[in-house]
Amino acid sequence: MENGDKRRSLALLPDGLKTQRLDCLQVCHWASPRRKRHVTGTVQKSVVRVEVIGIGPMGVGHLGFIQGLGHEVIAVCDREKGLGRFAKRVVPRLPFYDSATEMLVSRPPEAIFICTPAPTHRAIVAEVSSIFSSIPIFLEKPLGISASDASEIVRMGTINNRITMVGFQRRFRFPYRFVKDLLESGVLGELLFYRSHMLSSGVSGASTGWKFEGAGGGVLLEDSCHLIDLLIWYFGEPESVQSQFRSIHTQAEDYVHATFRYTGGLLGEVSACWSMQNYPVGELMIEIQGENGFVNVTDDRVIYSLARSSDVRFPSGRHRFDTARYMSEPRFLLGGHSEQVFQDDFFLNCVKDRVQARPNFLDGARVNSLIDRIRPR
Amino acid sequence: MTLGAIDQLILGTNPFSGVDHFSSERASERLLAVTTESAARVFDAAVEAGASGFNFERSSSRLLFREIEKRHWSSKLGLYPMLPGDTGGLLRAYRSEGVQAASKVFLEGLKWEAKTKAVIQGGLSWLTSNPLRALRLYIDVELGRLTQEAPKGAPVRAVLLHELVTDLSVALGARELIKEYHEHIRDRHRLRPGYVTRNLPSFVNFCTESGVDLTDAAIMTPFNPLGFQMAPSRADCEHILGSLGKSRIIAISVLAAGQLSPQEASRYIIERKQVRSVCLGASTIAHARESFAEFRRAFSDAIDAPVTRS
């Protein structure tokens, strides 16, 4: 399929939720890697009116993605009044508020993106819910700073079957979706064990601020929640958890090692550290060993090997698929962050079609719950 | 105002800076392995194979500038500096500690020139209240620094706005910011304004609607037969080429992060007659030699090709 031919398929999940899936995998078994780069996402005709709360690094990115996709950001809100002065002069057509309530009441949107620090999520969801009990909400990850925090956000956020989503954008990156399909196909046979890590050199000295302190910070919540989400997506929640962690440069945990045991016998291992000395560009890796083969995935590629297979999507033998070859461009690129654009596109399509999105607040709460089991707060 | 020609073959510095659009693992390996000396050797190879332009960020290129001067290339090289001159530093501060930290880095950069210190005494408050004035000051200071730090005698052929600023401005409709940038570079500094973008059709339409005249502007944007990093699609980007008239297109990502051979890439570029400049990154001497030699040959053959009349 050419880039201009955009398709969407609906997959009915076992729990009855109708969810859009991205058709980014069909290329694998029939495409010449250089010539056919399948498209993800949808063609959309209508515009969703969105408001963004929090215009820090993530908020500005979402602003760009949403507008670039052809939707309309009708107002933004941030506590920092200086940003308002700046925005008025640089983007004069975009109203700025320093109060979410004032913004929501004076300009009711069709969807809200909350891109503030995790410790503020609960209060902001409460504020939004007090005005709109069912407006769709996209919340940047992690959902909350603890399992109890997340649980309260879920309680407030899922009233009236609200459409919700949490920003675990790696689910929208080709190699991780490939692995999901591979696992669901059963071609690996009985899963034996996996090892995984998320490593970077991002924190290389004494660091202060909410990301690096106690309850609301640490490598698990701030960084490796992406890995935790992928592991839950792939394997569910483990039956038992054992862990070790230490602080190196911050007051929170900078290094964590955990082992998981699942019902059925699967074993798993997770390492997370943002203070490595030899990872100037971060790396997320998951390798899964099964009876019939293995799969190894990073942001850049997926490699799998199967002794035998009757599934045409996943032939036997050893295969490698590179993200750059198989992940097509979204309709708008900002800084090369394709999966974030696909993520926002997906959420806004769910809003238009009034279907549930994934990963939603419940998925986010599962991540917080497992993080608390690894690193009690 | 007379603007110099855009060089056909330009060397980019992504491989020296740990930027790799194919693989972050490869980027990490390169970043750990690169030294000024190894980068200079790759530079040698690229210049010998035909490169006559250099695209860079000032903050990460100071040591390389000294190598260029030692090798007496200054008169042979056209410079294509990026603004901001320290995007990496600004982004690191922004991502880790937000707007205030990034603003501090920005303001510290302005203090490089003594005369701006008095102007920016208001700090963050001044910055947020006068963003367009801050932009003009920033351009003045950065180009002043470049004059001091860049290889002496190497002419600036175009000043390129980083894709994050370009594409975000397009998405947000920040017309005044782009107009201010464009006019200040062109009218105050008598240089060719340039833009890096991965959303060429959106950018061109935005400029048309905003009254930004792209005649003679340099536009650095991906072009390759795979459509790699060409948003929204290869077809849309190829189509908009026809409307660009006298804009100077500099193609990047021509090898699609290594997915294409130089021969495949050059064949495609030569067919796009409005594209007569490419910016290539190279991490090894062999890669530099092969890539630049191939494009030099392809451009030369295209000029020499006999005109057929029907």
XYZ file of C-alpha atoms in Angstrom:
687
model
C 0.000 0.000 0.000
C 1.253 3.479 -0.793
C 1.582 6.177 1.777
C -1.560 7.845 0.607
C -3.713 4.823 1.197
C -4.549 4.855 4.858
C -6.518 2.081 6.485
C -7.776 1.235 9.880
C -8.970 -2.050 11.249
C -11.084 -2.644 14.321
C -10.243 -5.545 16.529
C -12.753 -6.705 19.088
C -10.909 -7.397 22.292
C -11.927 -10.311 24.499
C -13.338 -7.934 27.076
C -15.676 -6.435 24.513
C -13.924 -3.114 24.185
C -13.790 -1.921 20.639
C -10.357 -0.577 19.996
C -8.614 0.662 16.934
C -5.485 -1.153 15.948
C -2.757 0.145 13.805
C -2.147 -1.880 10.673
C 1.580 -1.463 10.693
C 2.474 -5.128 10.598
C 0.970 -6.475 7.421
C 3.976 -5.373 5.456
C 6.235 -7.875 7.189
C 5.290 -10.967 5.296
C 4.729 -9.612 1.821
C 6.580 -6.365 1.347
C 9.918 -5.738 -0.198
C 11.439 -3.799 2.648
C 12.604 -0.905 0.577
C 9.591 -0.383 -1.568
C 6.569 -0.876 0.554
C 6.284 0.996 3.739
C 2.847 0.545 5.102
C 1.001 3.370 6.601
C -0.539 3.619 10.002
C -3.275 5.843 11.250
C -6.315 7.073 9.459
C -7.582 9.685 7.099
C -9.771 11.977 9.026
C -12.173 14.574 7.873
C -13.258 16.253 11.079
C -11.272 18.364 13.475
C -11.177 17.768 17.206
C -11.042 20.870 19.406
C -8.444 20.265 22.084
C -7.107 22.074 25.104
C -3.680 21.416 26.596
C -2.924 21.760 30.287
C 0.815 22.117 30.891
C 3.039 23.539 28.173
C 6.387 22.257 29.366
C 8.489 19.947 27.188
C 5.785 17.321 26.669
C 2.976 19.824 26.330
C 4.714 21.806 23.618
C 5.393 18.586 21.751
C 1.728 17.583 21.893
C 0.713 21.079 20.801
C 2.822 20.610 17.707
C 1.587 17.077 17.031
C -2.090 17.962 17.465
C -1.932 21.038 15.258
C 0.303 19.303 12.747
C -2.273 16.516 12.423
C -4.858 19.106 11.454
C -6.767 19.328 14.718
C -7.281 22.547 16.627
C -5.778 23.522 19.943
C -8.275 26.123 21.104
C -6.519 27.152 24.329
C -3.607 26.255 26.590
C -3.079 26.517 30.309
C -0.011 26.637 32.532
C 0.708 27.905 36.032
C 3.797 29.740 34.742
C 2.499 33.180 33.772
C 5.703 34.017 31.904
C 4.774 31.377 29.370
C 1.544 33.233 28.784
C 3.368 36.456 27.969
C 5.628 34.508 25.623
C 2.759 32.671 23.953
C 0.771 35.886 23.405
C 3.568 37.369 21.365
C 4.684 34.280 19.484
C 1.341 32.576 18.926
C -1.142 35.422 19.410
C -4.143 33.496 18.124
C -3.830 30.888 20.928
C -5.573 31.918 24.174
C -3.523 31.312 27.307
C -4.883 30.733 30.813
C -3.204 30.184 34.145
C -6.317 28.494 35.524
C -7.602 25.232 34.088
C -11.090 25.856 35.448
C -11.324 29.252 33.817
C -10.126 27.832 30.515
C -12.477 24.862 30.516
C -15.516 26.891 31.489
C -14.955 29.716 29.039
C -13.962 27.512 26.089
C -15.320 23.983 26.408
C -13.159 21.612 24.348
C -13.853 18.182 22.897
C -10.748 16.619 24.451
C -8.060 17.530 26.944
C -4.361 16.739 27.057
C -2.832 16.904 30.542
C 0.943 17.245 30.242
C 1.941 18.336 33.737
C 4.336 16.632 36.181
C 3.042 13.340 37.590
C 2.587 14.677 41.165
C -0.056 17.092 39.833
C -2.115 14.593 37.840
C -4.568 13.685 40.548
C -5.453 17.271 41.375
C -5.840 18.249 37.749
C -8.000 15.249 36.875
C -10.127 16.163 39.885
C -10.418 19.739 38.659
C -11.332 18.653 35.130
C -13.810 16.048 36.392
C -15.562 18.620 38.555
C -16.433 20.529 35.365
C -16.692 17.773 32.753
C -17.427 14.267 33.964
C -17.015 12.567 30.603
C -14.721 14.654 28.413
C -11.933 12.506 26.897
C -8.599 12.910 28.657
C -5.102 12.110 27.460
C -2.692 12.056 30.396
C 1.074 11.987 30.062
C 2.792 9.099 31.756
C 2.973 7.943 34.456
C -0.667 8.032 35.480
C 0.095 8.754 39.137
C 2.979 8.686 41.585
C 1.797 5.589 43.402
C -0.757 2.829 43.158
C -3.161 4.614 45.492
C -2.724 7.881 43.599
C -3.398 6.095 40.324
C -6.371 4.289 41.773
C -7.988 7.590 42.713
C -7.313 8.978 39.236
C -8.973 5.912 37.725
C -11.980 6.345 39.987
C -12.446 9.971 38.964
C -11.406 9.501 35.420
C -13.480 6.568 34.265
C -16.919 7.704 35.346
C -19.441 7.718 32.492
C -17.230 5.465 30.369
C -14.915 8.405 29.629
C -12.361 7.859 26.862
C -8.949 7.965 28.488
C -5.397 7.371 27.417
C -1.968 7.422 29.040
C 1.132 8.425 27.085
C 2.926 5.098 26.814
C 3.850 5.836 23.226
C 6.113 2.857 22.644
C 2.988 0.790 22.024
C 2.795 2.786 18.788
C 6.294 1.980 17.654
C 6.497 -0.753 15.040
C 8.844 -3.289 16.702
C 6.888 -3.415 19.959
C 3.577 -3.943 18.182
C 5.256 -6.658 16.121
C 6.256 -8.462 19.299
C 2.721 -8.131 20.662
C 1.335 -9.815 17.568
C 4.052 -12.465 17.662
C 3.231 -13.308 21.265
C -0.511 -13.399 20.588
C 0.052 -15.778 17.679
C 1.598 -18.350 20.030
C 4.393 -19.201 17.578
C 7.023 -18.967 20.293
C 5.403 -21.871 22.095
C 5.498 -21.953 25.863
C 7.207 -18.842 27.140
C 10.144 -19.781 29.356
C 11.765 -16.535 30.498
C 12.594 -13.025 29.428
C 15.191 -10.434 30.232
C 14.758 -6.724 29.756
C 16.384 -3.403 30.469
C 15.998 0.298 30.046
C 19.357 2.019 30.414
C 20.693 5.504 29.794
C 23.322 7.988 30.944
C 20.735 10.704 31.423
C 21.479 11.301 35.108
C 25.226 11.549 35.469
C 25.585 13.841 38.445
C 23.783 15.204 41.470
C 20.284 16.079 40.358
C 17.462 17.798 42.152
C 13.856 18.461 41.327
C 10.636 16.483 41.588
C 11.807 13.839 39.097
C 14.663 12.899 41.357
C 13.074 12.963 44.758
C 11.424 10.382 46.930
C 7.862 9.406 46.325
C 7.181 11.123 43.026
C 10.463 10.437 41.279
C 13.044 7.846 40.426
C 14.036 5.912 37.325
C 11.034 3.587 37.448
C 8.342 6.248 37.518
C 10.030 8.796 35.316
C 11.820 6.705 32.755
C 11.281 2.958 32.874
C 7.521 3.091 33.260
C 7.565 2.631 29.458
C 9.285 -0.724 29.920
C 6.952 -1.732 32.747
C 3.947 -0.905 30.550
C 5.306 -3.023 27.699
C 5.926 -5.957 30.036
C 2.381 -5.799 31.424
C 1.023 -5.469 27.874
C 2.921 -8.563 26.831
C 2.710 -10.787 29.910
C 0.175 -9.381 32.343
C 1.039 -8.787 35.972
C 3.448 -11.131 37.763
C 2.435 -13.292 40.667
C 5.535 -12.429 42.678
C 8.204 -9.743 42.590
C 11.676 -9.551 44.098
C 13.790 -6.448 43.710
C 16.880 -4.503 44.664
C 17.534 -0.814 44.091
C 19.932 1.942 44.960
C 20.437 5.675 44.714
C 23.540 6.925 42.954
C 23.037 10.634 42.137
C 19.545 11.416 43.400
C 17.347 10.960 46.431
C 15.179 8.481 44.570
C 16.217 5.170 43.015
C 18.665 5.451 40.114
C 19.161 1.729 39.626
C 16.670 -1.098 39.983
C 16.886 -4.807 39.352
C 13.777 -6.945 39.704
C 12.771 -10.510 38.974
C 9.209 -11.623 38.296
C 7.466 -14.939 38.475
C 4.187 -15.429 36.581
C 1.392 -17.897 36.969
C 2.251 -20.690 34.577
C 5.956 -20.584 35.297
C 7.265 -17.727 33.135
C 10.198 -15.907 34.754
C 11.221 -12.347 33.956
C 14.042 -9.980 34.743
C 14.114 -6.175 34.600
C 17.022 -3.781 34.968
C 16.497 -0.026 34.937
C 19.131 2.646 35.359
C 19.494 6.197 34.150
C 23.019 6.656 35.535
C 24.938 4.315 33.244
C 28.303 5.589 32.091
C 28.253 4.099 28.594
C 24.746 4.754 27.294
C 24.800 8.294 25.861
C 21.811 7.279 23.769
C 19.351 5.319 25.906
C 18.331 1.749 25.177
C 15.219 -0.301 25.857
C 15.557 -4.032 25.176
C 13.332 -7.045 25.738
C 14.365 -10.583 24.854
C 11.870 -13.400 25.216
C 12.848 -17.064 25.081
C 10.183 -19.612 24.215
C 10.030 -23.305 23.518
C 10.025 -22.740 19.776
C 12.319 -19.754 19.441
C 13.144 -16.278 20.686
C 12.479 -12.639 19.937
C 14.665 -9.659 20.773
C 13.323 -6.139 20.416
C 14.654 -2.599 20.809
C 13.414 0.771 19.559
C 15.329 0.222 16.331
C 14.568 -3.363 15.302
C 13.034 -6.708 16.099
C 14.884 -9.977 15.566
C 13.156 -13.307 15.932
C 13.959 -16.916 15.244
C 11.510 -19.826 15.098
C 12.314 -23.506 14.752
C 9.002 -24.115 13.010
C 5.910 -22.116 12.173
C 2.609 -22.541 10.412
C 1.718 -18.855 10.743
C 2.347 -17.066 7.422
C 2.835 -13.791 9.249
C 5.796 -15.240 11.155
C 7.716 -17.700 9.014
C 10.232 -20.045 10.595
C 13.927 -19.216 10.509
C 15.693 -16.076 11.616
C 14.360 -12.673 10.590
C 15.140 -9.064 11.289
C 12.969 -6.006 10.741
C 14.345 -2.518 11.208
C 12.022 0.228 12.366
C 13.363 2.724 9.843
C 12.413 0.371 7.003
C 8.945 -0.581 8.192
C 7.552 2.321 10.153
C 6.100 4.840 7.793
C 5.932 8.528 8.443
C 2.928 10.058 10.162
C 1.165 12.938 8.474
C 3.321 15.381 10.417
C 6.835 14.865 11.783
C 8.262 16.811 14.669
C 11.795 16.027 15.737
C 11.533 12.514 14.320
C 9.059 11.370 17.015
C 6.803 9.272 14.831
C 5.281 7.136 17.558
C 4.164 10.152 19.549
C 2.357 11.506 16.516
C 0.724 8.126 15.876
C -0.270 8.019 19.534
C -1.974 11.411 19.418
C -3.570 10.564 16.081
C -4.940 7.351 17.562
C -6.373 9.076 20.636
C -8.033 11.816 18.616
C -9.532 9.250 16.260
C -10.933 7.412 19.275
C -12.441 10.712 20.419
C -14.054 11.274 17.026
C -15.350 7.721 16.802
C -16.319 7.548 20.472
C -14.428 4.329 21.125
C -12.187 3.456 24.031
C -8.471 4.052 23.613
C -5.586 1.924 24.853
C -3.463 2.235 26.896
C -6.098 3.811 29.102
C -6.203 4.885 32.765
C -6.687 1.270 33.902
C -3.546 0.276 32.025
C -1.750 3.209 33.627
C -2.879 2.121 37.067
C -1.491 -1.381 36.490
C 1.874 0.182 35.752
C 1.803 2.183 38.981
C 0.755 -0.895 40.896
C 3.656 -2.991 39.599
C 6.131 -0.147 40.140
C 4.998 0.066 43.766
C 5.546 -3.667 44.147
C 9.079 -3.296 42.780
C 9.931 -0.176 44.719
C 7.551 0.359 47.650
C 6.816 4.026 48.306
C 21.854 41.910 -2.278
C 23.943 39.272 -4.013
C 23.849 35.831 -2.452
C 26.528 33.278 -3.206
C 25.606 29.993 -4.806
C 24.598 27.047 -2.657
C 27.244 24.322 -2.715
C 26.287 21.098 -4.422
C 27.949 18.835 -1.877
C 27.710 19.687 1.806
C 29.048 17.679 4.738
C 26.763 17.362 7.734
C 27.856 16.586 11.275
C 25.125 14.237 12.534
C 27.475 11.219 12.709
C 29.884 13.262 14.845
C 27.126 14.339 17.213
C 25.475 11.025 17.952
C 22.486 11.611 15.698
C 21.454 8.575 13.709
C 17.947 8.262 12.294
C 18.281 4.533 11.712
C 19.477 3.228 15.010
C 20.080 4.712 18.421
C 22.469 1.838 19.105
C 24.588 2.943 16.151
C 24.370 6.544 17.309
C 25.608 5.566 20.747
C 28.536 3.572 19.333
C 29.550 6.460 17.105
C 29.300 9.000 19.864
C 31.528 6.918 22.106
C 34.073 6.375 19.319
C 34.282 9.791 17.670
C 37.217 12.114 18.344
C 38.169 15.421 16.782
C 40.969 13.674 14.921
C 38.713 10.936 13.535
C 36.110 13.533 12.504
C 38.825 15.576 10.790
C 39.968 12.532 8.816
C 36.429 11.963 7.601
C 36.322 15.639 6.740
C 39.548 15.228 4.716
C 38.002 12.401 2.750
C 34.780 14.308 2.075
C 36.586 17.425 0.829
C 38.886 15.366 -1.381
C 35.825 13.653 -2.842
C 34.130 16.947 -3.653
C 32.470 18.397 -0.549
C 32.622 22.194 -0.553
C 30.079 23.010 2.134
C 29.834 22.382 5.858
C 26.580 22.254 7.827
C 27.020 22.391 11.607
C 25.928 23.574 15.012
C 28.432 26.085 16.359
C 28.624 24.684 19.889
C 29.718 21.208 18.817
C 32.065 22.227 16.020
C 34.682 24.465 17.601
C 37.443 21.853 17.605
C 36.641 20.864 14.055
C 36.947 24.514 12.991
C 40.583 24.496 14.190
C 41.260 21.395 12.100
C 39.736 23.079 9.069
C 42.009 26.070 9.532
C 45.076 23.859 10.019
C 44.301 22.186 6.725
C 43.847 25.512 4.932
C 40.375 24.678 3.687
C 38.724 27.868 4.788
C 38.661 29.410 1.347
C 37.237 26.219 -0.161
C 34.345 25.760 2.239
C 30.928 27.361 2.338
C 29.423 27.446 5.808
C 25.841 26.501 6.665
C 25.447 27.173 10.381
C 22.342 26.042 12.251
C 20.433 28.166 14.668
C 20.123 27.687 17.603
C 23.874 27.245 17.813
C 23.486 24.974 20.833
C 20.264 23.086 20.284
C 21.568 20.143 22.287
C 22.227 22.266 25.365
C 18.853 23.983 25.150
C 17.007 20.687 24.694
C 18.815 18.994 27.566
C 17.943 21.823 29.909
C 14.354 21.969 28.635
C 13.723 18.229 28.973
C 15.293 17.812 32.361
C 14.156 20.995 34.098
C 11.674 22.721 31.802
C 11.224 26.157 30.351
C 13.005 28.090 33.084
C 16.199 26.061 32.731
C 16.175 26.355 28.948
C 15.578 30.078 29.217
C 18.589 30.404 31.494
C 20.768 28.598 28.937
C 19.393 30.885 26.230
C 20.043 34.015 28.251
C 23.538 32.879 29.222
C 24.255 32.526 25.524
C 23.201 36.114 24.940
C 25.611 37.348 27.598
C 28.502 36.339 25.358
C 28.279 39.829 23.969
C 28.826 42.445 26.631
C 26.421 44.919 25.073
C 23.493 42.541 25.447
C 23.987 42.052 29.187
C 22.334 45.353 29.993
C 19.448 44.597 27.662
C 18.628 41.233 29.197
C 18.924 42.199 32.837
C 15.252 41.452 33.256
C 16.094 37.794 32.723
C 13.193 35.426 32.193
C 10.674 38.199 32.555
C 12.350 40.207 29.794
C 12.604 37.118 27.585
C 8.960 36.160 27.871
C 7.822 39.746 27.320
C 10.069 40.371 24.306
C 10.476 37.079 22.471
C 10.884 38.626 19.032
C 13.473 41.108 20.240
C 15.210 38.230 22.025
C 15.234 36.330 18.740
C 16.889 39.218 16.909
C 19.454 39.628 19.674
C 20.111 35.893 19.670
C 20.728 35.871 15.920
C 23.090 38.842 16.256
C 25.043 37.217 19.068
C 25.240 33.807 17.398
C 26.433 35.218 14.103
C 28.908 37.373 16.002
C 30.264 34.296 17.757
C 30.435 32.486 14.465
C 32.516 35.250 12.962
C 35.006 34.828 15.790
C 35.013 31.034 16.052
C 34.443 29.763 12.519
C 37.319 29.161 10.087
C 38.579 32.525 8.900
C 37.764 33.288 5.315
C 35.008 30.694 4.955
C 31.881 32.424 3.654
C 28.456 31.848 5.222
C 26.199 30.706 2.385
C 22.980 30.286 4.390
C 21.834 30.370 8.014
C 19.551 27.432 8.733
C 16.788 27.352 11.337
C 16.703 24.019 13.171
C 13.835 21.705 12.225
C 12.394 21.727 15.745
C 11.911 25.485 15.570
C 10.766 25.471 11.942
C 8.276 22.619 12.209
C 6.938 23.653 15.616
C 6.427 27.211 14.356
C 4.525 25.843 11.369
C 2.365 23.632 13.591
C 1.569 26.435 16.008
C 1.139 29.105 13.359
C 3.945 31.249 14.798
C 4.038 33.541 11.778
C 5.670 36.520 13.418
C 8.561 34.403 14.654
C 9.360 33.038 11.197
C 8.907 36.426 9.534
C 11.157 38.085 12.102
C 13.829 35.425 11.603
C 13.601 35.608 7.828
C 13.797 39.373 7.585
C 16.515 39.752 10.200
C 18.840 37.270 8.503
C 18.140 38.673 5.048
C 17.934 42.395 5.688
C 20.056 43.004 8.773
C 22.804 40.443 8.112
C 22.544 40.281 4.299
C 22.658 36.507 4.409
C 20.478 33.826 2.850
C 17.810 32.654 5.334
C 17.383 28.897 5.454
C 15.119 26.347 7.093
C 15.361 22.694 7.987
C 12.023 20.901 7.824
C 10.675 17.370 7.561
C 7.240 18.626 6.546
C 7.981 20.391 3.279
C 4.414 20.860 1.973
C 3.183 22.194 5.327
C 6.153 24.526 5.554
C 5.729 25.905 2.038
C 1.994 26.450 2.502
C 2.620 28.133 5.844
C 5.137 30.535 4.285
C 2.780 31.355 1.438
C -0.037 32.127 3.868
C 2.272 34.119 6.137
C 3.759 36.250 3.377
C 7.278 34.839 3.859
C 8.993 35.040 0.486
C 10.989 31.867 -0.077
C 12.693 33.186 -3.201
C 16.368 32.447 -2.752
C 15.765 30.891 0.650
C 17.585 27.634 1.391
C 15.329 24.749 2.368
C 17.020 21.689 3.796
C 14.623 18.754 3.704
C 14.630 14.956 3.241
C 14.438 13.581 -0.284
C 14.911 9.891 -1.038
C 13.066 7.202 -3.002
C 11.802 5.488 0.166
C 9.967 8.532 1.476
C 12.018 8.173 4.651
C 11.342 11.139 6.943
C 9.317 12.868 4.215
C 6.020 13.921 5.777
C 3.201 13.587 4.906
C 4.398 11.483 1.965
C 7.024 11.255 -0.732
C 4.426 12.071 -3.377
C 3.319 15.251 -1.590
C 6.910 16.423 -1.142
C 7.745 15.763 -4.804
C 4.603 17.545 -5.901
C 5.361 20.723 -3.960
C 8.797 21.001 -5.567
C 7.141 22.427 -8.635
C 5.918 25.462 -6.729
C 9.257 26.328 -5.179
C 10.641 28.340 -8.040
C 13.859 29.958 -6.981
C 14.143 28.447 -3.532
C 17.321 26.480 -3.056
C 16.579 22.913 -2.020
C 19.261 21.059 -0.112
C 18.343 17.388 0.147
C 19.108 15.474 3.341
C 18.426 11.877 4.418
C 19.219 11.043 0.791
C 20.628 7.654 1.800
C 17.632 7.069 4.085
C 19.927 6.515 7.072
C 21.965 3.936 5.185
C 19.107 1.972 3.643
C 20.148 3.073 0.154
C 23.403 2.901 -1.737
C 24.857 6.198 -2.968
C 24.061 5.066 -6.516
C 20.370 4.490 -5.743
C 20.191 7.802 -3.932
C 21.918 9.837 -6.633
C 19.691 8.379 -9.361
C 16.637 9.614 -7.510
C 18.061 13.050 -6.747
C 19.171 13.692 -10.314
C 15.611 13.070 -11.499
C 14.382 15.833 -9.169
C 15.682 18.737 -11.224
C 14.978 21.345 -8.569
C 17.284 19.559 -6.155
C 20.856 20.432 -6.960
C 22.434 20.255 -3.509
C 22.770 17.450 -1.038
C 23.956 17.397 2.543
C 25.508 14.068 3.507
C 26.712 12.714 6.809
C 29.540 10.203 6.918
C 30.998 8.367 9.892
C 33.932 6.682 8.142
C 36.491 7.691 5.555
C 35.296 5.017 3.133
C 31.691 6.144 3.476
C 32.660 9.771 2.880
C 34.687 8.905 -0.207
C 32.023 6.701 -1.729
C 29.053 8.978 -1.061
C 30.577 12.280 -2.088
C 32.345 10.835 -5.132
C 29.095 9.305 -6.368
C 27.115 12.518 -6.052
C 29.920 14.546 -7.611
C 29.851 12.196 -10.566
C 26.061 12.232 -10.802
C 25.794 16.030 -10.717
C 28.613 16.365 -13.212
C 26.976 13.887 -15.625
C 23.680 15.708 -15.293
C 25.287 18.997 -16.350
C 27.146 17.356 -19.223
C 24.182 15.338 -20.488
C 23.378 16.293 -24.108
C 20.148 18.171 -24.656
C 17.807 16.210 -26.908
C 15.338 18.023 -29.068
C 12.161 16.508 -30.410
